[in-house]
XYZ file of C-alpha atoms in Angstrom:
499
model
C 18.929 2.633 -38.080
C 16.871 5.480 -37.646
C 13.886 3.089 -36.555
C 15.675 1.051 -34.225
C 17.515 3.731 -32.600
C 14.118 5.159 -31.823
C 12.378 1.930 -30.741
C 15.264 1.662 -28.074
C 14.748 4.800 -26.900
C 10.501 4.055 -26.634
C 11.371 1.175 -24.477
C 13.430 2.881 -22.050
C 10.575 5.216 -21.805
C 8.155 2.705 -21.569
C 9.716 1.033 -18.694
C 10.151 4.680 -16.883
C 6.652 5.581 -17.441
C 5.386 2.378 -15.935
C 7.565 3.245 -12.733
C 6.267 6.493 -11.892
C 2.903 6.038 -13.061
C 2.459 3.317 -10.295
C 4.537 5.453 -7.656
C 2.189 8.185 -8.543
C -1.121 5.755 -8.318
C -0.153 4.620 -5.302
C 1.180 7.644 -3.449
C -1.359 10.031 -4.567
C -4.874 10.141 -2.655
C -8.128 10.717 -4.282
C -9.382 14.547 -5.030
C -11.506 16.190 -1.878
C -15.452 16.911 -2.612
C -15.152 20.423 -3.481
C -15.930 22.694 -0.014
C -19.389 23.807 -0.127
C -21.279 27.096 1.164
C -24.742 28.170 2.575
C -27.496 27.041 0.629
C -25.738 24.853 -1.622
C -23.616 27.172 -3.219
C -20.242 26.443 -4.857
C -17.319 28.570 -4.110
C -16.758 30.802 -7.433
C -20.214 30.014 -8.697
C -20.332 33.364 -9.933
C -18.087 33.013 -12.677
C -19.640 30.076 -13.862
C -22.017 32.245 -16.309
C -19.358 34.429 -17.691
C -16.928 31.292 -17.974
C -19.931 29.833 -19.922
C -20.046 32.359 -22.534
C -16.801 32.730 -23.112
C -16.495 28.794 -23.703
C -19.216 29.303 -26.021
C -18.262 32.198 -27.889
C -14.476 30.651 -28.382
C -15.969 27.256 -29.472
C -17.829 28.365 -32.032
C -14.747 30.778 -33.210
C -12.609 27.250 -32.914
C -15.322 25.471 -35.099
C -15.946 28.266 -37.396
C -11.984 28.160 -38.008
C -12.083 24.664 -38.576
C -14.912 24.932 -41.020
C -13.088 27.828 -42.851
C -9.779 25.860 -43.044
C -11.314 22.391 -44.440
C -10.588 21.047 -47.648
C -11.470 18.348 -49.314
C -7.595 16.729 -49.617
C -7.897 16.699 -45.514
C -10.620 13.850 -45.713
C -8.726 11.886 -48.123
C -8.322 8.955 -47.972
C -11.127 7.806 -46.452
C -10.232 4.677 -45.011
C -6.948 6.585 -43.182
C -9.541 9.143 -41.573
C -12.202 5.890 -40.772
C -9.148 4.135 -39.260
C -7.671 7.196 -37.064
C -11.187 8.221 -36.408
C -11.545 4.469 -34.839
C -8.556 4.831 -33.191
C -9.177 8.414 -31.361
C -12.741 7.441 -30.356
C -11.886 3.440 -29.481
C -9.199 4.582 -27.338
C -11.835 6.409 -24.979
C -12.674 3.116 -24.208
C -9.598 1.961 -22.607
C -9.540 5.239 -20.532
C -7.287 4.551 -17.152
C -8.375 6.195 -14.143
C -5.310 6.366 -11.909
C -6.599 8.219 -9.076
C -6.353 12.348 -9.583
C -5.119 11.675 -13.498
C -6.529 10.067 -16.319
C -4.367 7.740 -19.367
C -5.853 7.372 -22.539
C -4.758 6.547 -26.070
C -7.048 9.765 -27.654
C -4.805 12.365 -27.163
C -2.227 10.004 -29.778
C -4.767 9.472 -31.992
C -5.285 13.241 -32.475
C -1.615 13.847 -33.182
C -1.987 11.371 -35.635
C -5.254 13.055 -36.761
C -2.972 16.605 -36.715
C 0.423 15.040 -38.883
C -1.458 12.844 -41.282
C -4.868 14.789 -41.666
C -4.898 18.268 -41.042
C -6.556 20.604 -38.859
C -9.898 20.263 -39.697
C -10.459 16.213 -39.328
C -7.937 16.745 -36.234
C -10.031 19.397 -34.538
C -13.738 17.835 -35.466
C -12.460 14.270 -34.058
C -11.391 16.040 -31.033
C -15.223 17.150 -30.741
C -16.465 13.706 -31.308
C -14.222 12.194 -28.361
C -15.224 14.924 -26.170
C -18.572 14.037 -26.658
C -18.310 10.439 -25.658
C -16.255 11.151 -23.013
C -18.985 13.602 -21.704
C -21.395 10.355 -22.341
C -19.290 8.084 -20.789
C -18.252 10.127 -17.439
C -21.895 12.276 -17.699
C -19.598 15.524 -17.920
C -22.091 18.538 -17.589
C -22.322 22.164 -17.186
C -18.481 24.602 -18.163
C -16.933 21.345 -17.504
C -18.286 19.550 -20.645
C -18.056 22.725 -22.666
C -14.555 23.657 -21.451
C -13.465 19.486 -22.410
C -14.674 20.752 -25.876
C -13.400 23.904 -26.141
C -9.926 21.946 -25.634
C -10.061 19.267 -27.796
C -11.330 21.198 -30.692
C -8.533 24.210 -30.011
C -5.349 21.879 -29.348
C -5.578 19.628 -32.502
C -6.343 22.566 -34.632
C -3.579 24.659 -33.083
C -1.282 21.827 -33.704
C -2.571 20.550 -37.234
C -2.026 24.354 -38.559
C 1.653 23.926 -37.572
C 2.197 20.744 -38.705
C 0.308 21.539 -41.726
C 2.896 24.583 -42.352
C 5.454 22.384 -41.632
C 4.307 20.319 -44.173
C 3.780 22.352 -46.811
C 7.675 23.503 -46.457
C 8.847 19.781 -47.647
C 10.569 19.547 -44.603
C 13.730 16.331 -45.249
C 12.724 12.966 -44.049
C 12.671 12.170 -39.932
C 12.243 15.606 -39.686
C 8.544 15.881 -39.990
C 8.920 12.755 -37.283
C 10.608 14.909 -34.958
C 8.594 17.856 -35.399
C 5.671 15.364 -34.880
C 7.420 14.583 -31.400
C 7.667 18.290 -30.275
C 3.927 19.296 -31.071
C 2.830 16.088 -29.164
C 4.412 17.675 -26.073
C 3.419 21.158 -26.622
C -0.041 20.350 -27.373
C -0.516 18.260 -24.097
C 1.043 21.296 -22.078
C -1.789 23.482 -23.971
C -4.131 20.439 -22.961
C -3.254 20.527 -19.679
C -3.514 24.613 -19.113
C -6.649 24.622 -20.745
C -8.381 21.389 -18.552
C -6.275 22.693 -15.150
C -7.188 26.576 -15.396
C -10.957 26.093 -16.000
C -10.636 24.045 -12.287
C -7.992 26.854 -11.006
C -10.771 29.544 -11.944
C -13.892 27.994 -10.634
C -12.602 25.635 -7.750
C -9.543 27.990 -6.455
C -6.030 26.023 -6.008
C -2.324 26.260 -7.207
C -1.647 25.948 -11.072
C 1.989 25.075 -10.440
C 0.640 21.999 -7.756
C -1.833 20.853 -10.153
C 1.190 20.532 -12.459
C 2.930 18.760 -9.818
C 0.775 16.592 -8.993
C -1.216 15.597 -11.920
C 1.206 16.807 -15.154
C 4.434 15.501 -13.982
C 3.383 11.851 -12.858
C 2.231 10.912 -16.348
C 5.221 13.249 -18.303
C 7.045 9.866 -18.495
C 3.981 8.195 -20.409
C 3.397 11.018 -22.545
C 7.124 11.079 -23.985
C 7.143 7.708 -24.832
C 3.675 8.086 -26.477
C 5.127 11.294 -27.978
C 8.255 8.712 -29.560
C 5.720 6.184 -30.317
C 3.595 8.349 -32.241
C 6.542 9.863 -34.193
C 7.827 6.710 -35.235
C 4.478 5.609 -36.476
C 4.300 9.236 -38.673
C 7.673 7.987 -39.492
C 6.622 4.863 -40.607
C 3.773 6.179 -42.913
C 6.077 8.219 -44.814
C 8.177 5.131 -45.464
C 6.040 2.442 -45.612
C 1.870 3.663 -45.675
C -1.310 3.440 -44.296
C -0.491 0.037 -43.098
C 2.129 0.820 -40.483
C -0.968 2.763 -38.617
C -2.954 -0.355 -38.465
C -0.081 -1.773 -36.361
C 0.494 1.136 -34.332
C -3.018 1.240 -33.289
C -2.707 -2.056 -32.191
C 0.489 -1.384 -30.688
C -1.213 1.073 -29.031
C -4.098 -1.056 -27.593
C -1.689 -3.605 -26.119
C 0.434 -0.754 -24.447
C -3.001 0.213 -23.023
C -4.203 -2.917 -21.385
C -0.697 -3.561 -20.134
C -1.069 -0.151 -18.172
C -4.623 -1.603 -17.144
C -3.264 -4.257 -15.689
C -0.907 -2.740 -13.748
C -2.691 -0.059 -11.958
C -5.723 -2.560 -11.665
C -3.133 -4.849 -10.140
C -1.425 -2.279 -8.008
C -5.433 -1.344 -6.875
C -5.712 -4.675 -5.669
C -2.315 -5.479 -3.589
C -3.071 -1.529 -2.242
C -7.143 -2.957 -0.873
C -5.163 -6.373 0.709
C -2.597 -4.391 2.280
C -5.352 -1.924 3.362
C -7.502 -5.603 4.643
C -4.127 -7.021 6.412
C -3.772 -3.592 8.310
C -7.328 -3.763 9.517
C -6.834 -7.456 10.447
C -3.359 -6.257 12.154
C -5.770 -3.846 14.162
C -8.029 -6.051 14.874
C -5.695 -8.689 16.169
C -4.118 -5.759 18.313
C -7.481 -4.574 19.610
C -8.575 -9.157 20.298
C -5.284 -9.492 22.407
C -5.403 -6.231 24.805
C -9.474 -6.974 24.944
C -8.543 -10.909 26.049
C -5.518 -9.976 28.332
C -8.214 -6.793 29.746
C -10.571 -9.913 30.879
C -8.448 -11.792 32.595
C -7.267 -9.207 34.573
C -11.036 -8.939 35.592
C -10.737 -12.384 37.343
C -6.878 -11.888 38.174
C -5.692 -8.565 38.506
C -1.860 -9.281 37.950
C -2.901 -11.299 35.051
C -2.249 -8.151 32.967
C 0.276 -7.054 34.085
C 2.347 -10.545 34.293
C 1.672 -11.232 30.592
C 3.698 -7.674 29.614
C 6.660 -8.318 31.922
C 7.020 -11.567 30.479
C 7.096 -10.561 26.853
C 9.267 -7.768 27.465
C 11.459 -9.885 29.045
C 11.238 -12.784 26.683
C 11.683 -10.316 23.303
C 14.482 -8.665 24.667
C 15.908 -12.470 25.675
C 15.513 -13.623 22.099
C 17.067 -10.871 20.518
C 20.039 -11.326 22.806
C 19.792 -14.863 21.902
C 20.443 -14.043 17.780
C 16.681 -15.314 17.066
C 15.104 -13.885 13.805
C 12.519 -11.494 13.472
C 10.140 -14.088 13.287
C 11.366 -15.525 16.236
C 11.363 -12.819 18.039
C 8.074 -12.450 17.214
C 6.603 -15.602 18.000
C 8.272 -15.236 21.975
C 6.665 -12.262 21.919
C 3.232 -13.126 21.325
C 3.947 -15.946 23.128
C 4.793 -14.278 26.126
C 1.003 -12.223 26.094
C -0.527 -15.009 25.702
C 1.397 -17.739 27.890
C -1.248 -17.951 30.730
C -3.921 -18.169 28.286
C -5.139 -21.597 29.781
C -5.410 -20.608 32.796
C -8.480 -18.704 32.219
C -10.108 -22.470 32.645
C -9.205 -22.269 36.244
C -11.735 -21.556 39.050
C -11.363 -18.520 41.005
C -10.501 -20.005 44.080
C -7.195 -21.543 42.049
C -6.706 -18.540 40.190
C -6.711 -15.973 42.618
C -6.296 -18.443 45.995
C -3.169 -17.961 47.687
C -3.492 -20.759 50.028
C -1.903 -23.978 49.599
C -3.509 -25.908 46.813
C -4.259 -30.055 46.906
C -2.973 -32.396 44.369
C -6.117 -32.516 42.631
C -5.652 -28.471 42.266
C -2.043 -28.640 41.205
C -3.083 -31.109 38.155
C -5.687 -28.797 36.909
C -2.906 -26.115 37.134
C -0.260 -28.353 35.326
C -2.828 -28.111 32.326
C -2.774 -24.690 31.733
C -0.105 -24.710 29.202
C -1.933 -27.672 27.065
C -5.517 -25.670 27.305
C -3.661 -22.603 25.959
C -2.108 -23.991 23.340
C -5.371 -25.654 22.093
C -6.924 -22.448 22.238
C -4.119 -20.847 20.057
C -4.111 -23.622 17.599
C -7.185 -22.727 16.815
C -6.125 -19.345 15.396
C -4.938 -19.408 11.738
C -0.705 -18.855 11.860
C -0.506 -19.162 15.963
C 1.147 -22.612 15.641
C 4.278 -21.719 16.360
C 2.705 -19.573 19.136
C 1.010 -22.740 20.475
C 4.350 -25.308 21.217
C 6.069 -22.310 22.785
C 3.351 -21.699 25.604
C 3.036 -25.563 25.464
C 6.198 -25.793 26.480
C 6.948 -23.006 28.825
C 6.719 -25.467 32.460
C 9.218 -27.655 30.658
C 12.508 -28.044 32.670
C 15.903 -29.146 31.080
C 16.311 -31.863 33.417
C 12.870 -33.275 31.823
C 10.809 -32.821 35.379
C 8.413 -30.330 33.936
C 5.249 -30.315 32.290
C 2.965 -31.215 30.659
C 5.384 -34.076 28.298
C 8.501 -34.194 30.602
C 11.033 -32.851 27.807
C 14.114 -32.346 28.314
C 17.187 -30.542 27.240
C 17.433 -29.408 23.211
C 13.807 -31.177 23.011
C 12.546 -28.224 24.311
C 11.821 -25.437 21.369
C 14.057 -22.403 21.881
C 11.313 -19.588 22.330
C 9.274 -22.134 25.454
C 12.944 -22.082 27.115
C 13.370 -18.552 26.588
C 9.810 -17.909 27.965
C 10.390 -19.821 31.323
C 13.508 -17.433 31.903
C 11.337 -14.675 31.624
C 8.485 -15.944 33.511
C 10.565 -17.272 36.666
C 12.273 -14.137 37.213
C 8.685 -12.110 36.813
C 7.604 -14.520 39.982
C 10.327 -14.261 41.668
C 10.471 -10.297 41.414
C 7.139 -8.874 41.144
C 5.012 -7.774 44.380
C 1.747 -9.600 42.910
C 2.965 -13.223 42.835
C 2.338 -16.205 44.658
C 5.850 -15.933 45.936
C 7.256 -13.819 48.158
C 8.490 -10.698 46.172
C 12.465 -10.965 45.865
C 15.459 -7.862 45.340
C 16.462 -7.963 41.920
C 19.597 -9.295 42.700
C 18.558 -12.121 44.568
C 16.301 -12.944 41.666
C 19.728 -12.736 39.329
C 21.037 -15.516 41.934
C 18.231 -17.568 41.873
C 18.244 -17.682 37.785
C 22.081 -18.810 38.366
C 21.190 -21.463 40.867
C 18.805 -23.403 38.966
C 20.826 -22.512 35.166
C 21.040 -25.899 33.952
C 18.866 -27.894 35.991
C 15.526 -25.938 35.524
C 16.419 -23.411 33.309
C 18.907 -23.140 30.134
C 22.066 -22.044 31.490
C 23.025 -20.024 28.413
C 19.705 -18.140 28.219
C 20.093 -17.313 32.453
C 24.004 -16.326 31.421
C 22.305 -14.352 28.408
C 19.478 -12.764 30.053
C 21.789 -11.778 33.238
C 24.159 -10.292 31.411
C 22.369 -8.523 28.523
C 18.941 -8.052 29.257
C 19.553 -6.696 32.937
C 23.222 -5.979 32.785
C 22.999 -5.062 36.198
C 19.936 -2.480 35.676
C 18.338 -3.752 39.158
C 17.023 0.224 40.060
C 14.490 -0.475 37.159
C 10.954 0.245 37.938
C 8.715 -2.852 37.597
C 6.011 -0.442 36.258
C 8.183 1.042 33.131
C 8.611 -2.418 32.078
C 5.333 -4.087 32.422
C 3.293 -1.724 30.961
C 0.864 -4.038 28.815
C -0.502 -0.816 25.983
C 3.794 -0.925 25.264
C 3.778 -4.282 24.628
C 0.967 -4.367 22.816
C 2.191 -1.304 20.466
C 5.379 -4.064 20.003
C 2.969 -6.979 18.976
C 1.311 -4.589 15.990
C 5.464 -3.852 14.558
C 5.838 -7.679 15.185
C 2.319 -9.259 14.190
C 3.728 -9.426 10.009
C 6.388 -11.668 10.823
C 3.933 -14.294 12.364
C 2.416 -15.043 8.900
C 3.281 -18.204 7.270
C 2.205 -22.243 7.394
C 2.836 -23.781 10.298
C 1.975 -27.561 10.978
C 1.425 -28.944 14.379
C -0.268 -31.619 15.772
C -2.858 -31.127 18.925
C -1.208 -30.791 22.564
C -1.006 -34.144 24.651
């Protein structure tokens, strides 16, 4: 009972220390290089050398100690020491680096060392995986002697108390439990010990180091601390063998936690990949809008109005976000063709021949096989296709007509007519608001989609006609809009070449 009970309560443990450990790896941001002064020098340098003795002076006390307090019964029986020994130094192995905090399986081995052992194997293993750690991470200098000042001091600490503990008989589970409570204390001790060497040469706050490197991984260490007392546990009931399964136990836990901070790593460097893309995609549009307001200087300017206009039509409209997003990038990018036009066209205001007018009239198709080329713009592409489509099918470039014309191209005519018919830069003579209004209303249902003129009259201007053309076509807005919207244009999208 006793054994399940526990293993219940090491799952639930499990399961929390796996949470925070990945809110911690992914919320925490790597250490600073240490600040440095004048000629190289390290802030605090001059307590390195007294630091230095003192390390030395207490290691050899902590080693002497050990030395004094061996017995023979400690290394017996040899293949329990060979197999916690493989188990404290193979664990440095599987060492995860998690950012500003390390997880490894040593510290359990040496508790195991501590409560099955004794001090002296506990405390001289300690020394050995400080030593490969040092050879593994090329630890140097107060740093590697401080790293084995601590893992020669906590397991002998703890292994005298457990030893005591012991000697006293003490009734069966306890010893497990009394495993479980030196597990915690000496990690605190661990902790002190590792954080106050870097509090008295580097500077900084004990109690935020505690914050924000001891209480992430508390989770893991209290389920390691059940684990480890079960396995004690289990030795006293069943022997040696039950440590043979812990270790591998153990292991498993181990590359499980790999796994999931390697994976978390990963989805953090594509996020971090699909921002820079987002950027970039940002940075492509204002730079291809900026040049063809070199040739047309309302070009700019058009291309915001129309996709404020048409994003604040589809979201009257009850489109989804990715809907919305769509008429907005659609409404940039709507005149995109029309950088295929010669100047005289493009900028002419005199009246143009039929020959003219058809190269005009193809705007919308050379646009849309621009966009088609760009990977998720599909959807992007049959709106501006579409945009000079008229409900009563006498538009261009296919003559559709009615519900055969997609939703966001409708909405995107709205927006564009009553740009032309308002703004001082058009072709057309500039119009009063309210006129404008009319003129949507006269041609509702003929040109345009009557609901969307009813829609945009009454809740995208709701009689706002004082508004400053200016404050609404401001293109670095509307490009700050496309970067919350760009996410919601990801997806397959399958369409076949414009006619």
């Amino acid at each position: 009972m006793v054994v399940w009970l526990a293993l219940i309560v090491w799952l639930g443990l499990v399961i929390w220390a796996l949470s925070v450990v990945r809110a911690a790896a992914v919320a925490d941001a790597p250490p600073p290089a240490p600040d440095r002064l004048a000629f190289g020098r390290v802030p605090f340098a001059g307590r390195r050398r007294a630091t230095a003795i003192t390390q030395g002076v207490l290691l050899a006390g902590v080693l002497g100690a050990a030395a004094y307090l061996s017995t023979e019964s400690q290394w017996q029986p040899l293949p329990l020491v060979g197999l916690i020994a493989l188990l404290v130094l193979g664990s440095d192995i599987l060492v995860l680096d998690a950012k500003r905090f390390r997880i490894g399986g040593s510290f359990t081995g040496l508790v195991l060392a501590m409560a099955l052992l004794g001090p002296a194997p506990a405390a001289l293993l300690g020394l050995a995986s400080a030593l490969v750690d040092a050879l593994r991470r090329k630890v140097r200098g107060t740093y590697l002697l401080n790293n084995l000042l601590t893992y020669t001091t906590f397991p002998l600490l703890g292994g005298l108390v457990l030893d005591a503990l012991h000697r006293g008989n003490t009734e069966e589970g306890g010893y497990a439990v009394a495993v479980f409570v030196i597990f915690l204390a000496t990690n605190l001790v661990n902790f002190l010990m590792i954080a106050g060497h870097t509090r008295i040469l580097r500077g900084g706050s004990l109690l935020e180091m505690f914050k924000g490197v001891f209480v992430p991984v508390l989770p893991w260490e209290i389920a390691s601390a059940v684990m480890t007392a079960m396995a004690v546990y289990g030795f006293e009931v069943w022997g040696a063998g039950i440590i043979g399964l812990f270790a591998l136990a153990l292991g498993v836990y181990q590359l499980l936690l790999r796994a999931l901070l390697e994976g978390q790593a990963h989805s953090e460097e594509i996020e971090r990949r699909t921002n820079q893309l987002d950027v970039r995609h940002e940075g492509m549009l204002g730079l291809l809008l900026e040049t063809l307001a070199l040739r047309d200087p309302s070009a700019a300017r058009h291309a915001a109005a129309v996709a404020h206009y048409a994003h604040q039509l589809a979201r009257a409209a009850g489109l989804s976000e990715r809907e919305q997003a769509i008429v907005h990038t659609a409404g940039l990018l709507h005149d995109l063709g029309k950088e295929a036009l010669p100047d005289h066209i493009l900028i002419g205001r005199s009246e143009l021949h039929p020959a003219e007018i058809r190269l005009i009239k193809r705007h919308p198709a050379d646009g849309a096989r621009l966009l088609l080329r760009v990977e998720g713009m599909g959807e992007v592409a049959a709106a501006v296709l579409a945009h000079h489509e008229r409900i009563d099918g006498k538009g261009y470039p296919d003559g559709l007509a009615g519900d055969s014309i997609p939703m966001t191209a409708r909405i995107l005519a709205v927006a564009e007519v009553y740009d032309v018919l308002t703004s001082p830069d058009s072709y057309r003579l500039q119009m009063p608001a309210h006129e404008a209004e009319d003129e949507l209303r006269n041609v509702a249902g003929s040109q345009l989609d009557g609901r969307l003129v009813w829609l945009f009259a009454t809740q995208v201007l709701r009689g706002r006609h004082s508004d400053h053309l200016e404050h609404i076509a401001d293109l670095e807005a509307e490009l700050q809009v496309q970067r919350a919207v760009r996410g919601a244009l990801d997806g397959p999208f399958v369409l076949g070449p414009p006619a």
